[in-house]
Coordinates of C-alpha atoms and ligand atoms in Angstrom, one line a residue:
M198 CA 8.2 -23.8 -4.7
K199 CA 6.6 -20.9 -2.8
K200 CA 4.0 -18.8 -4.5
H201 CA 5.0 -15.3 -5.4
V202 CA 3.3 -12.3 -3.7
F203 CA 3.5 -8.8 -5.2
S204 CA 2.5 -5.5 -3.7
G205 CA 3.3 -1.9 -4.5
V206 CA 3.5 1.2 -2.3
R207 CA 3.1 4.6 -3.9
P208 CA 6.0 6.9 -2.9
T209 CA 4.1 9.7 -1.3
G210 CA 6.9 10.1 1.3
R211 CA 7.0 8.7 4.8
L212 CA 4.4 6.0 5.5
H213 CA 1.6 6.6 7.9
I214 CA -0.1 4.2 10.3
G215 CA -2.8 3.6 7.8
N216 CA -0.2 2.2 5.4
Y217 CA 1.3 0.2 8.2
L218 CA -2.0 -1.4 9.5
G219 CA -3.5 -1.8 6.0
A220 CA -0.4 -3.1 4.3
G221 CA 3.1 -3.0 5.9
K222 CA 2.2 -5.2 8.9
N223 CA 0.7 -7.7 6.6
Y224 CA 3.7 -7.6 4.3
V225 CA 5.9 -8.7 7.2
S226 CA 3.6 -11.6 8.2
L227 CA 3.7 -13.0 4.6
Q228 CA 7.5 -13.3 4.4
D229 CA 7.8 -16.8 5.6
E230 CA 4.9 -18.4 3.7
Y231 CA 5.5 -16.7 0.3
E232 CA 8.3 -15.5 -2.0
C233 CA 7.4 -11.8 -1.4
I234 CA 8.2 -9.0 -3.9
Y235 CA 7.5 -5.5 -2.7
S236 CA 7.9 -2.4 -4.8
I237 CA 7.9 1.3 -4.4
V238 CA 5.9 2.1 -7.4
D239 CA 7.4 5.4 -8.5
L240 CA 6.0 5.3 -12.1
H241 CA 2.5 5.2 -10.7
A242 CA 3.3 8.4 -8.8
L243 CA 3.9 10.2 -12.1
T244 CA 0.2 9.8 -13.2
T245 CA -0.9 12.5 -10.8
L246 CA 2.2 14.1 -9.4
E247 CA 2.7 17.5 -11.0
D248 CA 5.8 18.4 -9.0
T249 CA 8.5 15.7 -8.9
D250 CA 11.1 17.7 -7.0
K251 CA 10.6 15.5 -4.0
L252 CA 10.1 12.2 -5.7
Q253 CA 13.6 10.8 -4.9
E254 CA 13.3 11.8 -1.3
N255 CA 9.8 10.3 -1.1
I256 CA 11.0 7.0 -2.6
Y257 CA 13.9 6.8 -0.1
E258 CA 11.7 7.7 2.9
A259 CA 9.1 5.1 2.0
F260 CA 11.8 2.5 1.4
L261 CA 13.3 3.2 4.8
D262 CA 9.8 2.8 6.4
L263 CA 9.2 -0.5 4.7
L264 CA 12.6 -1.8 6.0
A265 CA 11.9 -0.4 9.5
T266 CA 8.5 -2.3 9.7
G267 CA 10.4 -5.5 9.7
L268 CA 10.8 -6.5 6.0
D269 CA 13.8 -8.7 5.7
P270 CA 15.8 -8.2 2.5
Q271 CA 17.1 -11.8 2.9
K272 CA 13.6 -13.1 2.6
S273 CA 11.8 -10.6 0.5
I274 CA 12.7 -8.7 -2.7
I275 CA 12.3 -5.0 -2.0
F276 CA 12.9 -2.6 -4.8
V277 CA 11.9 0.5 -6.7
Q278 CA 9.6 -0.1 -9.7
S279 CA 11.5 2.0 -12.2
H280 CA 14.9 0.4 -11.4
V281 CA 13.6 -2.6 -13.3
P282 CA 13.0 -1.1 -16.8
E283 CA 11.4 -4.3 -18.1
I284 CA 8.2 -3.0 -16.5
N285 CA 7.8 -0.5 -19.3
E286 CA 8.1 -3.2 -21.9
L287 CA 5.4 -5.4 -20.3
F288 CA 3.2 -2.3 -19.8
T289 CA 3.3 -1.8 -23.6
L290 CA 2.7 -5.4 -24.4
L291 CA -0.3 -5.8 -22.1
S292 CA -1.8 -2.5 -23.4
M293 CA -2.2 -4.3 -26.7
V294 CA -4.7 -6.7 -25.3
T295 CA -6.6 -4.3 -23.0
P296 CA -9.8 -2.8 -24.5
L297 CA -10.0 1.0 -23.8
S298 CA -13.6 0.6 -22.7
W299 CA -12.4 -1.5 -19.8
L300 CA -10.1 1.3 -18.6
L301 CA -12.6 4.1 -19.1
R302 CA -15.2 2.5 -16.8
V303 CA -12.8 2.2 -13.8
P304 CA -14.3 4.3 -11.0
T305 CA -10.9 5.6 -9.7
F306 CA -10.0 6.9 -13.2
K307 CA -13.3 8.8 -13.3
E308 CA -12.7 10.2 -9.8
K309 CA -9.1 11.2 -10.6
A310 CA -10.1 12.8 -13.8
R311 CA -12.7 14.8 -11.8
L312 CA -10.1 15.8 -9.3
H313 CA -7.4 16.7 -11.8
P314 CA -9.2 17.8 -14.9
Q315 CA -6.1 19.6 -16.1
N316 CA -4.1 16.4 -16.1
V317 CA -6.2 13.5 -17.6
N318 CA -3.2 11.9 -19.2
Y319 CA -2.7 8.6 -21.1
G320 CA -0.8 7.2 -18.1
L321 CA -3.7 7.8 -15.8
V322 CA -6.2 5.8 -18.0
G323 CA -3.5 3.1 -18.4
Y324 CA -2.9 2.9 -14.7
P325 CA -4.6 -0.6 -14.3
V326 CA -2.5 -2.0 -17.1
L327 CA 0.7 -0.8 -15.4
M328 CA -0.6 -2.3 -12.2
T329 CA -1.2 -5.6 -13.9
A330 CA 2.2 -5.5 -15.4
D331 CA 3.7 -5.0 -11.9
I332 CA 2.0 -8.1 -10.7
V333 CA 2.5 -10.4 -13.7
L334 CA 6.1 -9.4 -14.5
Y335 CA 7.0 -11.4 -11.4
K336 CA 4.4 -14.1 -12.0
A337 CA 2.7 -13.2 -8.7
E338 CA -0.3 -15.4 -7.7
V339 CA -1.2 -13.5 -4.6
V340 CA -1.8 -9.8 -4.1
P341 CA -2.4 -8.4 -0.6
V342 CA -5.1 -5.8 -1.0
G343 CA -7.7 -3.8 1.0
E344 CA -11.3 -4.2 0.0
D345 CA -11.3 -0.9 -1.9
Q346 CA -8.7 -2.4 -4.3
L347 CA -10.7 -5.5 -5.2
P348 CA -12.1 -3.9 -8.4
H349 CA -8.6 -3.1 -9.6
L350 CA -7.4 -6.6 -9.1
E351 CA -10.5 -8.0 -10.9
L352 CA -9.5 -5.9 -13.9
S353 CA -6.0 -7.3 -13.7
R354 CA -7.4 -10.8 -13.7
E355 CA -9.5 -9.9 -16.8
I356 CA -6.4 -8.6 -18.6
V357 CA -4.5 -11.7 -17.7
R358 CA -7.3 -14.0 -18.9
R359 CA -7.5 -12.1 -22.2
F360 CA -3.8 -12.4 -22.7
N361 CA -3.7 -16.1 -21.9
E362 CA -6.7 -16.7 -24.3
H363 CA -4.9 -15.0 -27.1
F364 CA -1.4 -16.2 -26.7
G365 CA -1.6 -19.3 -24.5
K366 CA -1.2 -19.6 -20.8
T367 CA 1.6 -17.3 -19.7
F368 CA 0.6 -15.6 -16.5
P369 CA -1.2 -16.9 -13.4
E370 CA -4.5 -15.1 -12.5
P371 CA -3.6 -13.1 -9.4
K372 CA -5.8 -13.7 -6.4
A373 CA -6.5 -11.2 -3.7
K374 CA -5.5 -11.7 -0.1
L375 CA -7.5 -9.4 2.0
T376 CA -5.7 -7.8 4.9
N377 CA -7.1 -8.2 8.4
F378 CA -7.5 -4.5 8.9
P379 CA -8.6 -3.5 5.4
L380 CA -9.6 0.2 5.7
V381 CA -8.0 2.6 8.1
V382 CA -10.0 5.7 8.6
G383 CA -8.1 8.9 9.2
L384 CA -8.2 11.2 12.2
D385 CA -11.1 13.2 10.7
G386 CA -13.2 10.0 11.3
K387 CA -14.6 10.3 7.7
D388 CA -12.2 9.3 4.9
K389 CA -9.5 6.7 4.5
M390 CA -6.2 7.8 6.2
S391 CA -4.2 9.5 3.5
K392 CA -1.4 12.0 3.0
S393 CA -3.4 14.2 0.7
L394 CA -6.2 14.6 3.2
G395 CA -3.8 15.4 6.1
N396 CA -5.7 13.0 8.4
Y397 CA -2.7 10.8 9.2
I398 CA 0.0 10.0 11.7
E399 CA 3.4 9.2 10.3
L400 CA 4.9 5.9 11.3
A401 CA 8.1 7.7 12.1
A402 CA 6.5 10.6 14.0
T403 CA 7.9 11.5 17.4
E404 CA 5.9 10.5 20.5
E405 CA 5.0 14.1 21.0
E406 CA 3.8 14.5 17.4
T407 CA 1.8 11.3 17.7
T408 CA 0.1 12.5 20.9
Q409 CA -0.7 15.9 19.4
K410 CA -2.3 14.3 16.3
V411 CA -4.3 11.8 18.3
M412 CA -5.7 14.5 20.6
S413 CA -7.0 16.2 17.5
A414 CA -8.9 13.1 16.3
V415 CA -12.7 13.2 15.7
T416 CA -14.6 10.9 18.0
D417 CA -18.3 10.0 18.3
P418 CA -19.9 13.2 17.1
S419 CA -23.0 12.7 19.3
R420 CA -20.9 12.8 22.4
R421 CA -20.7 16.5 23.2
L422 CA -20.4 16.6 27.0
R423 CA -18.2 14.4 29.2
S424 CA -21.3 13.1 30.8
D425 CA -22.9 12.0 27.5
C426 CA -22.8 8.2 26.8
G427 CA -20.7 7.3 23.8
H428 CA -21.1 4.9 20.9
P429 CA -17.8 3.2 20.3
E430 CA -19.0 1.5 17.2
V431 CA -19.1 4.8 15.3
C432 CA -15.8 6.1 16.8
N433 CA -12.6 5.9 14.9
V434 CA -10.5 6.3 18.1
F435 CA -12.2 3.1 19.3
K436 CA -11.2 1.3 16.0
L437 CA -7.6 2.4 16.4
R438 CA -7.5 1.2 20.0
M439 CA -9.0 -2.1 18.8
H440 CA -5.8 -2.5 16.8
F441 CA -3.2 -1.0 19.0
E442 CA -4.6 -2.2 22.4
P443 CA -6.9 -5.2 21.7
A444 CA -6.9 -6.3 25.3
A445 CA -8.5 -3.1 26.4
V446 CA -11.5 -2.9 24.0
E447 CA -14.1 -4.9 25.9
Q448 CA -13.7 -2.8 29.0
L449 CA -13.5 0.4 26.8
K450 CA -16.9 -0.5 25.2
N451 CA -18.6 -0.5 28.5
D452 CA -16.8 2.5 29.9
C453 CA -17.6 4.5 26.8
R454 CA -21.3 3.5 26.7
S455 CA -21.7 4.3 30.4
A456 CA -19.6 7.5 30.2
A457 CA -17.2 6.1 32.7
I458 CA -14.4 7.4 30.5
G459 CA -14.1 10.7 28.7
C460 CA -12.8 11.1 25.2
V461 CA -9.7 13.0 26.3
D462 CA -8.5 10.2 28.5
C463 CA -9.4 7.7 25.8
K464 CA -7.3 9.5 23.3
K465 CA -4.4 9.8 25.7
A466 CA -4.5 6.0 26.1
L467 CA -4.6 5.6 22.3
A468 CA -1.5 7.8 21.9
T469 CA 0.3 5.8 24.6
A470 CA -0.6 2.5 22.9
I471 CA 0.5 3.7 19.5
N472 CA 3.8 5.0 20.8
H473 CA 4.4 1.8 22.7
N474 CA 3.6 -0.4 19.6
L475 CA 5.7 1.6 17.2
A476 CA 8.7 2.1 19.4
P477 CA 10.7 -0.8 17.9
I478 CA 9.9 0.3 14.4
R479 CA 10.9 3.9 15.1
A480 CA 14.2 2.7 16.7
R481 CA 15.0 0.5 13.7
R482 CA 14.2 3.4 11.4
A483 CA 16.6 5.7 13.2
E484 CA 19.3 3.1 13.0
L485 CA 18.7 2.6 9.2
A486 CA 18.6 6.3 8.6
N487 CA 22.1 6.5 10.0
N488 CA 23.4 4.1 7.4
P489 CA 22.2 5.3 4.0
A490 CA 24.9 3.3 2.2
H491 CA 23.4 0.1 3.5
V492 CA 19.9 1.2 2.5
R493 CA 21.1 2.0 -1.0
D494 CA 22.8 -1.4 -1.2
V495 CA 19.6 -3.2 -0.2
M496 CA 17.7 -1.2 -2.8
A497 CA 20.2 -2.1 -5.6
D498 CA 20.2 -5.8 -4.6
G499 CA 16.4 -5.9 -4.6
A500 CA 16.4 -4.4 -8.2
R501 CA 18.9 -7.0 -9.3
R502 CA 16.9 -9.9 -8.0
A503 CA 13.6 -8.5 -9.3
Q504 CA 15.2 -8.0 -12.8
N505 CA 16.3 -11.6 -12.9
I506 CA 12.7 -12.7 -12.7
A507 CA 11.5 -9.9 -15.0
R508 CA 13.9 -10.7 -17.8
Q509 CA 12.6 -14.3 -18.0
T510 CA 9.0 -13.1 -18.1
I511 CA 9.7 -10.6 -20.9
D512 CA 11.5 -13.2 -23.0
E513 CA 8.6 -15.6 -22.6
T514 CA 5.9 -13.0 -23.3
K515 CA 7.6 -11.7 -26.4
H516 CA 8.1 -15.2 -27.7
K517 CA 4.4 -16.0 -27.1
M518 CA 3.4 -12.8 -28.9
G519 CA 5.5 -13.6 -31.9
L520 CA 8.1 -10.9 -31.3
R521 CA 11.0 -13.4 -31.2
Ligands
SF4_7 FE1 -14.6 7.2 21.2 FE2 -13.2 6.7 23.4 FE3 -14.8 8.8 23.3 FE4 -15.8 6.4 23.4 S1 -14.6 7.4 25.0 S2 -16.4 8.1 22.0 S3 -14.4 5.2 22.2 S4 -12.9 8.5 22.1

């Protein structure tokens, strides 16, 4: 039997190339080796989202992007977290074995509490418990993550160990599978590519939008004049070209260091490479967007299949805990 993989995507709207390189591309490559379960984790969005007017639209757009990247609903289960209500039950059950002190020490909780002091809610502190429930509801053994998510997964493993110690072996301890391109820096060259920071390129952007965004990217800050020699190792445009145009990087290293190429031409080449690489995804997305009934069917089928697994896990968990 194939091992289960679980991963969740927050529904912040259309995915960007950071999501694609850091997660989506990897998701597709895992489909043959594992039983993959991918979720749009809409409940997680509620922990910080104050305005939910666009939540349904954001879920749909992210779902469309996942399908467009090449996820195959025949191979993988792709669904929306809240469409399988058993998640709420397991969240409650796991919260009974999770010490509050573990949750209060999580760095991202502290950071979010600092950024949103007006909204430090119970759901926010319980976020790692919900994340653990997401994984173990489907008995996932493998979780594709970026390096920045390793501490969260470690906490999930601790929660699982504690549950298993108290109530007997019930859940596998999930293991991280690091992605090949773990951290994608945004166009500002500083922070992780993210919607909230505005330093992203949407997967579904037009070619013109993509070029415009790439041309605004920050490069090697010490290179002020066209004649200055560059340092590709500190340049994010270089890192993106490494991914979208790997065959060109050795030459680019030399050309950048010797000032044989300027940043404008280098960025134009990056835009061309991104547009070329993403063309099939963008075409597939346009096709899917023209058939919303099909997309809704895939979503409903994913939820049905996920719920079949979830129901069994809940029955077993409640039995172990003495609830039935
Ligand atoms: Fe970066 Fe390219 Fe400019 Fe070198 S030439 S600094 S790799 S944008």
